[in-house]
Amino acid sequence: MPVNTDSFLVELPTLHDTLALHDALSAAILPGIEELVPAARTLLVRFTPWLTDAAALCRAIRLLPPGGEGRRQLPLITIPVCYDGEDLPALAGLLGLTVNQLVEHHQSVRWKVAFTGFAPGFAYLASPDWPKEIPRRTTPRTRIPAGALGLAGEFSGIYPQASPGGWQLIGHTAEKMWDIARQQPALLQPGAEVRFMPVSGQRLVSLPGAAEVVCPTGQAATGAMTIITPGLLTTWQDAGRPGRAAMGVGVSGARDNGAWRRANRLVGNPDVAALEITGGGLRARAGQDLVLAVTGAPCALTLVAEGQHFALNMEQAFAMQAGDELHIGPARRGVCSYLAIRGVCPPPEQLGSAARDTLAAVGPEPLTAGGQIFTSPQQACEAVGPAQTPADWLPAAAETVTLDIIAGPRTDWFSEEALSLLTSQPWAVSEQSNRIGLRLNGEQPLARSQHQELPSEGTCMGAIQVPASGQPVLFLRDHPLTGGYPVIAAVAPHHRDLAGQIPPGCLVRFHLISSFTPVPESKCHEE
């Protein structure tokens, strides 16, 4: 089933078949495949379009020999759980059980990690002794605390950090599911067996520590800039972490890749991490002479030097001297601006990238007042680039932006009227939107023609997922790897950067450029 121009889903009869195909494809190493995301009954295949296509990969998959599930067995892990979830009483009633009966059955079952996804450290636990199919919430919660234990479909799962989600919450644990400081960050690995031990206790609330910017050891570096005010949200971003799906880690990276690359090109940097400034509002002081550039969402740029104020241009390199201050005003259009510093020394990478993934809590913490930015003379730079022209028009609040979309993979779960409604009515972008996704509100919700539970399956950047409320969510850079609500369509790759720059208060219209056309059996079998 099509997902986008660079990805598709293979649907299989059982979880065992899905994991077997994942193992077979991983061993085959077919040319052009970038990433595989296994889920309950599907395998998401993401590929490089100029190296292969969906039909060729489908034929190659059909020719693979059948194989078993070749996953290593890991030790039994015991997780203490306080069964105090807010959905527990209602869920027990729905299943015709008392709360004690539901808790006893859940903790008596021997669970096994089938696959990981949604977020780093989030393991989907399955068991043949748990035949219950648990419905998801009609409307997902915008924030579920770290350590929350939930049920959905045939799976149990523990949220590794605070994040949105639609699972039914039955308890919590103080065990850390994901710790980047561990040699193996994820506590639960595919193949591991898990049992839950009931305990009594109080809910623990953990707050993030103070943000710290550290220059990588072994590199000579100097303090180049000090953050005075970081604005609403300022993070380090680069091209992200492709190829980490097996660990439950998404790509993440800059919301507007084009603007991030332009900023680096203007100051002569290679494609290194730059500052993504959400909504503007950043102020910083130079500790040495610098060359900088700001691209993306247009803001008023002011250089404060020796008490005088000078207006600067976006999309153009400029110089600062030690002691000068840079003031970046609010974004007039779009959402994210990118500040690149020539010769910058990015913070230490985590899992191959310095990008901050806000859903996964991977990468350096957002910048705070007093944070230091470093430069290094060892950073290889090219000539400073000429002034650039922004790649795209960016929308402002109350304006309408049109995004091209591709139908699939679950378009057939919706009525014809719903697909027509998706492309005919405007969708308002909610204030609850962020790097994870845009929450959209329409006058009329999208109605499904199929109402059964959807087993969790892989999702892509730009996916338009529709929960039971019928009000869609458009996934952005920090989206979960898997989801349990049907995806009616996805934003085409050429509009992904534009989608990342849509501010709350905008109206979105969708333009269908490719209808729902699953790869036919005949094409899959063609030699």
Short mmCIF file of C-alpha atoms in Angstrom, two decimals, residues 93-436:
data_model
loop_
_atom_site.label_atom_id
_atom_site.label_comp_id
_atom_site.label_asym_id
_atom_site.label_seq_id
_atom_site.Cartn_x
_atom_site.Cartn_y
_atom_site.Cartn_z
CA GLY A 93 -15.71 -2.24 33.37
CA LEU A 94 -15.48 -2.34 29.58
CA LEU A 95 -13.87 -5.81 29.77
CA GLY A 96 -16.42 -7.07 32.30
CA LEU A 97 -13.78 -7.41 35.04
CA THR A 98 -13.11 -5.88 38.41
CA VAL A 99 -10.03 -3.69 38.74
CA ASN A 100 -8.30 -6.40 40.80
CA GLN A 101 -9.08 -9.07 38.19
CA LEU A 102 -7.63 -6.94 35.38
CA VAL A 103 -4.48 -6.16 37.38
CA GLU A 104 -3.97 -9.80 38.38
CA HIS A 105 -4.37 -11.03 34.82
CA HIS A 106 -2.03 -8.37 33.42
CA GLN A 107 0.78 -9.09 35.89
CA SER A 108 0.41 -12.91 35.61
CA VAL A 109 1.09 -12.89 31.85
CA ARG A 110 4.61 -13.46 30.46
CA TRP A 111 5.13 -10.70 27.89
CA LYS A 112 7.63 -10.56 25.02
CA VAL A 113 9.01 -7.52 23.16
CA ALA A 114 7.77 -7.87 19.59
CA PHE A 115 9.18 -4.63 18.17
CA THR A 116 10.00 -1.06 19.15
CA GLY A 117 8.57 2.17 17.83
CA PHE A 118 6.54 5.30 18.57
CA ALA A 119 9.51 6.67 20.55
CA PRO A 120 12.98 5.43 21.61
CA GLY A 121 12.60 2.88 24.37
CA PHE A 122 8.89 2.29 23.64
CA ALA A 123 8.53 -1.48 23.31
CA TYR A 124 5.40 -3.22 22.02
CA LEU A 125 4.86 -6.18 24.39
CA ALA A 126 2.72 -9.08 23.19
CA SER A 127 1.66 -12.42 24.67
CA PRO A 128 -0.45 -15.37 23.49
CA ASP A 129 -1.93 -15.40 27.03
CA TRP A 130 -3.37 -11.90 26.53
CA PRO A 131 -6.16 -12.33 23.95
CA LYS A 132 -7.86 -9.03 24.74
CA GLU A 133 -8.11 -6.28 22.12
CA ILE A 134 -8.05 -2.96 23.94
CA PRO A 135 -9.52 0.06 22.09
CA ARG A 136 -7.53 3.27 22.00
CA ARG A 137 -8.93 6.49 23.39
CA THR A 138 -11.25 8.40 21.08
CA THR A 139 -9.04 11.50 21.39
CA PRO A 140 -5.31 11.11 22.18
CA ARG A 141 -3.93 12.84 25.25
CA THR A 142 -1.58 15.72 24.48
CA ARG A 143 0.80 14.67 27.28
CA ILE A 144 1.32 11.31 28.97
CA PRO A 145 3.99 11.23 31.72
CA ALA A 146 7.17 9.17 31.46
CA GLY A 147 6.81 5.71 32.97
CA ALA A 148 3.08 5.42 32.25
CA LEU A 149 1.96 1.84 31.48
CA GLY A 150 -0.69 1.57 28.79
CA LEU A 151 -2.71 -0.93 26.78
CA ALA A 152 -3.82 -0.74 23.15
CA GLY A 153 -4.86 -3.46 20.75
CA GLU A 154 -3.07 -6.66 21.76
CA PHE A 155 -0.08 -4.80 23.25
CA SER A 156 1.22 -3.42 26.52
CA GLY A 157 3.70 -0.54 26.46
CA ILE A 158 5.52 1.88 28.78
CA TYR A 159 6.03 5.50 27.73
CA PRO A 160 9.78 6.24 28.01
CA GLN A 161 9.26 9.99 28.31
CA ALA A 162 6.42 12.48 28.42
CA SER A 163 4.66 12.47 25.05
CA PRO A 164 1.23 12.51 23.42
CA GLY A 165 -0.58 9.20 23.04
CA GLY A 166 -3.90 7.40 22.78
CA TRP A 167 -3.26 4.26 24.85
CA GLN A 168 -5.39 3.36 27.89
CA LEU A 169 -3.34 4.06 31.03
CA ILE A 170 -3.41 1.44 33.79
CA GLY A 171 -0.34 2.27 35.90
CA HIS A 172 3.21 3.61 36.06
CA THR A 173 6.76 2.52 36.82
CA ALA A 174 9.86 4.35 38.03
CA GLU A 175 12.10 2.20 35.82
CA LYS A 176 13.81 4.14 33.00
CA MET A 177 12.89 2.65 29.64
CA TRP A 178 15.39 4.85 27.79
CA ASP A 179 18.68 6.21 29.10
CA ILE A 180 21.13 7.60 26.56
CA ALA A 181 23.92 7.28 29.17
CA ARG A 182 23.57 3.47 29.19
CA GLN A 183 25.65 1.37 26.82
CA GLN A 184 22.34 0.04 25.47
CA PRO A 185 19.93 2.99 25.89
CA ALA A 186 16.74 0.94 25.54
CA LEU A 187 15.93 -1.25 28.55
CA LEU A 188 13.63 -3.48 26.47
CA GLN A 189 15.07 -5.05 23.33
CA PRO A 190 13.14 -7.06 20.69
CA GLY A 191 13.02 -10.67 21.86
CA ALA A 192 13.25 -9.89 25.59
CA GLU A 193 10.72 -11.41 27.98
CA VAL A 194 9.03 -9.16 30.52
CA ARG A 195 6.87 -9.65 33.57
CA PHE A 196 5.22 -6.97 35.68
CA MET A 197 5.43 -7.01 39.47
CA PRO A 198 2.71 -5.00 41.25
CA VAL A 199 3.92 -2.56 43.90
CA SER A 200 2.35 0.30 45.82
CA GLY A 201 3.81 3.77 45.60
CA GLN A 202 3.34 7.38 44.69
CA ARG A 203 3.57 8.83 41.21
CA LEU A 204 7.01 10.20 40.45
CA VAL A 205 7.43 13.40 38.46
CA SER A 206 10.83 14.01 36.88
CA LEU A 207 11.87 17.38 35.53
CA PRO A 208 14.63 17.88 32.94
CA GLY A 209 17.93 19.15 34.21
CA ALA A 210 19.44 22.46 33.20
CA ALA A 211 20.48 22.64 29.58
CA GLU A 212 24.18 22.48 28.95
CA VAL A 213 26.19 23.22 25.83
CA VAL A 214 29.48 21.39 25.76
CA CYS A 215 32.19 21.44 23.16
CA PRO A 216 33.32 17.97 22.09
CA THR A 217 36.47 16.88 23.90
CA GLY A 218 39.64 16.70 21.89
CA GLN A 219 38.86 19.79 19.82
CA ALA A 220 40.41 23.15 20.46
CA ALA A 221 37.55 25.63 20.76
CA THR A 222 36.70 29.08 22.04
CA GLY A 223 33.51 30.51 23.51
CA ALA A 224 32.04 32.38 20.57
CA MET A 225 28.57 33.40 21.70
CA THR A 226 26.47 33.56 24.88
CA ILE A 227 22.70 33.22 24.82
CA ILE A 228 20.99 36.14 26.59
CA THR A 229 17.40 35.13 25.83
CA PRO A 230 16.60 31.90 23.92
CA GLY A 231 13.07 32.84 22.83
CA LEU A 232 10.19 30.39 22.92
CA LEU A 233 12.24 27.36 21.84
CA THR A 234 15.76 27.24 20.39
CA THR A 235 17.32 23.87 19.60
CA TRP A 236 20.26 22.45 17.69
CA GLN A 237 19.15 20.82 14.44
CA ASP A 238 20.86 19.11 11.51
CA ALA A 239 19.86 16.45 8.96
CA GLY A 240 18.73 14.12 11.73
CA ARG A 241 19.19 10.38 12.37
CA PRO A 242 18.18 8.30 9.36
CA GLY A 243 18.52 4.54 9.71
CA ARG A 244 17.83 4.32 13.48
CA ALA A 245 14.32 2.86 13.29
CA ALA A 246 15.48 -0.47 14.74
CA MET A 247 16.15 1.38 18.02
CA GLY A 248 12.80 3.14 17.90
CA VAL A 249 14.47 6.43 16.95
CA GLY A 250 13.03 8.61 14.20
CA VAL A 251 14.90 10.87 11.80
CA SER A 252 13.97 14.23 13.40
CA GLY A 253 16.21 17.13 12.20
CA ALA A 254 15.37 20.60 10.94
CA ARG A 255 11.69 21.34 10.31
CA ASP A 256 12.77 23.29 7.21
CA ASN A 257 15.73 21.44 5.72
CA GLY A 258 16.12 23.93 2.89
CA ALA A 259 16.45 26.91 5.25
CA TRP A 260 18.92 25.02 7.48
CA ARG A 261 21.13 24.17 4.48
CA ARG A 262 20.96 27.75 3.16
CA ALA A 263 22.13 29.15 6.50
CA ASN A 264 25.20 26.90 6.50
CA ARG A 265 25.94 27.64 2.85
CA LEU A 266 25.83 31.40 3.49
CA VAL A 267 28.57 31.23 6.15
CA GLY A 268 30.65 28.61 4.31
CA ASN A 269 29.93 25.72 6.68
CA PRO A 270 29.40 22.12 5.65
CA ASP A 271 26.02 20.67 6.64
CA VAL A 272 26.59 20.98 10.40
CA ALA A 273 24.12 21.64 13.20
CA ALA A 274 22.64 25.14 13.39
CA LEU A 275 20.20 26.80 15.79
CA GLU A 276 16.51 26.36 14.99
CA ILE A 277 14.69 29.34 16.55
CA THR A 278 10.95 28.78 16.94
CA GLY A 279 8.94 31.99 16.72
CA GLY A 280 11.97 34.30 16.99
CA GLY A 281 12.85 36.21 20.16
CA LEU A 282 16.48 35.11 20.55
CA ARG A 283 19.15 37.51 21.86
CA ALA A 284 22.84 36.65 22.01
CA ARG A 285 26.21 38.33 22.66
CA ALA A 286 29.36 37.64 20.63
CA GLY A 287 32.49 36.66 22.55
CA GLN A 288 34.71 36.98 19.49
CA ASP A 289 34.53 38.19 15.88
CA LEU A 290 31.98 36.07 14.01
CA VAL A 291 30.31 35.55 10.65
CA LEU A 292 26.65 34.55 10.88
CA ALA A 293 23.48 34.18 8.79
CA VAL A 294 19.78 33.83 9.59
CA THR A 295 17.37 32.12 7.18
CA GLY A 296 13.84 30.70 7.19
CA ALA A 297 10.95 32.46 8.93
CA PRO A 298 11.52 36.22 8.38
CA CYS A 299 12.28 38.23 11.54
CA ALA A 300 13.61 41.69 12.26
CA LEU A 301 17.38 41.35 12.79
CA THR A 302 19.16 44.02 14.82
CA LEU A 303 22.88 44.33 15.52
CA VAL A 304 23.63 46.30 18.69
CA ALA A 305 27.21 47.62 18.58
CA GLU A 306 28.62 50.28 20.93
CA GLY A 307 25.11 51.42 21.83
CA GLN A 308 23.96 51.81 18.23
CA HIS A 309 21.32 49.70 16.49
CA PHE A 310 21.79 48.48 12.91
CA ALA A 311 19.18 46.62 10.84
CA LEU A 312 20.42 43.42 9.18
CA ASN A 313 19.05 41.38 6.29
CA MET A 314 17.75 37.82 6.39
CA GLU A 315 19.26 35.30 3.95
CA GLN A 316 22.59 37.14 3.92
CA ALA A 317 25.88 36.64 5.79
CA PHE A 318 26.91 39.39 8.23
CA ALA A 319 29.72 40.04 10.70
CA MET A 320 29.75 40.64 14.46
CA GLN A 321 32.60 41.79 16.66
CA ALA A 322 33.30 40.70 20.23
CA GLY A 323 30.82 42.41 22.55
CA ASP A 324 28.17 43.00 19.86
CA GLU A 325 24.64 41.71 20.43
CA LEU A 326 22.24 40.12 17.96
CA HIS A 327 18.51 40.62 18.55
CA ILE A 328 16.09 38.46 16.54
CA GLY A 329 12.50 39.72 16.62
CA PRO A 330 9.29 37.66 16.43
CA ALA A 331 8.70 35.62 13.29
CA ARG A 332 6.46 37.58 10.91
CA ARG A 333 5.72 34.53 8.78
CA GLY A 334 6.36 30.85 9.17
CA VAL A 335 7.61 29.30 12.40
CA CYS A 336 11.34 28.51 12.38
CA SER A 337 14.42 30.59 11.61
CA TYR A 338 17.93 29.15 11.39
CA LEU A 339 21.06 30.79 12.80
CA ALA A 340 24.35 29.47 11.42
CA ILE A 341 27.76 30.52 12.77
CA ARG A 342 30.86 30.10 10.63
CA GLY A 343 33.18 27.43 12.07
CA VAL A 344 30.66 26.43 14.74
CA CYS A 345 31.54 23.55 17.06
CA PRO A 346 28.20 21.72 17.53
CA PRO A 347 27.39 19.95 20.79
CA PRO A 348 28.24 16.24 21.13
CA GLU A 349 26.21 13.97 18.89
CA GLN A 350 23.80 11.38 20.24
CA LEU A 351 23.18 8.39 17.99
CA GLY A 352 25.00 10.09 15.12
CA SER A 353 23.34 13.51 15.19
CA ALA A 354 23.23 16.76 17.18
CA ALA A 355 19.52 17.26 16.38
CA ARG A 356 17.10 17.65 19.27
CA ASP A 357 14.19 15.21 18.94
CA THR A 358 11.50 16.67 21.21
CA LEU A 359 9.37 13.50 21.23
CA ALA A 360 12.24 11.09 21.85
CA ALA A 361 14.17 13.46 24.16
CA VAL A 362 17.32 12.59 22.23
CA GLY A 363 19.99 15.16 21.42
CA PRO A 364 21.18 18.26 23.28
CA GLU A 365 18.69 20.05 25.52
CA PRO A 366 17.09 23.26 24.21
CA LEU A 367 19.25 26.33 24.76
CA THR A 368 18.74 28.46 27.87
CA ALA A 369 19.94 31.88 29.04
CA GLY A 370 23.67 31.78 29.72
CA GLY A 371 24.30 28.88 27.34
CA GLN A 372 27.60 28.97 25.46
CA ILE A 373 28.22 28.32 21.76
CA PHE A 374 31.73 27.43 20.60
CA THR A 375 33.71 27.69 17.38
CA SER A 376 36.72 25.66 16.34
CA PRO A 377 39.62 26.60 14.04
CA GLN A 378 39.67 22.94 12.98
CA GLN A 379 36.26 23.25 11.33
CA ALA A 380 36.75 23.17 7.56
CA CYS A 381 34.86 26.04 5.92
CA GLU A 382 34.42 27.27 2.37
CA ALA A 383 33.95 30.80 1.09
CA VAL A 384 31.08 32.86 2.46
CA GLY A 385 28.12 32.55 0.10
CA PRO A 386 26.20 35.32 -1.69
CA ALA A 387 22.79 36.47 -0.46
CA GLN A 388 20.08 33.85 -0.98
CA THR A 389 16.46 34.04 -2.08
CA PRO A 390 14.06 32.19 0.23
CA ALA A 391 12.96 28.94 -1.37
CA ASP A 392 9.25 29.26 -0.57
CA TRP A 393 6.57 31.72 0.40
CA LEU A 394 5.82 31.21 4.10
CA PRO A 395 2.34 31.62 5.59
CA ALA A 396 1.34 33.89 8.47
CA ALA A 397 -1.46 33.37 10.98
CA ALA A 398 -4.96 33.58 9.42
CA GLU A 399 -3.59 32.93 5.92
CA THR A 400 -4.28 29.78 3.90
CA VAL A 401 -1.58 27.41 2.68
CA THR A 402 -2.15 24.56 0.23
CA LEU A 403 -0.21 21.29 0.56
CA ASP A 404 0.03 18.56 -2.07
CA ILE A 405 -0.87 15.13 -0.69
CA ILE A 406 -0.67 11.49 -1.76
CA ALA A 407 -3.49 9.12 -0.77
CA GLY A 408 -2.71 6.05 1.35
CA PRO A 409 -2.03 3.76 3.04
CA ARG A 410 -5.46 3.59 4.74
CA THR A 411 -7.54 5.78 2.43
CA ASP A 412 -9.94 2.86 1.94
CA TRP A 413 -10.81 2.98 5.65
CA PHE A 414 -12.67 6.22 4.96
CA SER A 415 -15.82 7.01 3.05
CA GLU A 416 -15.72 8.77 -0.33
CA GLU A 417 -17.33 11.73 1.40
CA ALA A 418 -14.45 11.86 3.90
CA LEU A 419 -11.80 11.98 1.17
CA SER A 420 -13.76 14.71 -0.60
CA LEU A 421 -14.09 16.59 2.69
CA LEU A 422 -10.34 16.29 3.34
CA THR A 423 -9.57 18.19 0.13
CA SER A 424 -12.55 20.57 0.03
CA GLN A 425 -12.77 22.17 3.47
CA PRO A 426 -10.07 24.27 5.20
CA TRP A 427 -8.38 22.92 8.34
CA ALA A 428 -7.40 25.29 11.15
CA VAL A 429 -3.98 24.71 12.78
CA SER A 430 -4.37 24.41 16.56
CA GLU A 431 -2.22 26.15 19.19
CA GLN A 432 -1.34 22.64 20.44
CA SER A 433 0.84 22.07 17.36
CA ASN A 434 4.60 21.56 17.74
CA ARG A 435 7.58 19.76 16.18
CA ILE A 436 5.75 16.44 16.55
#
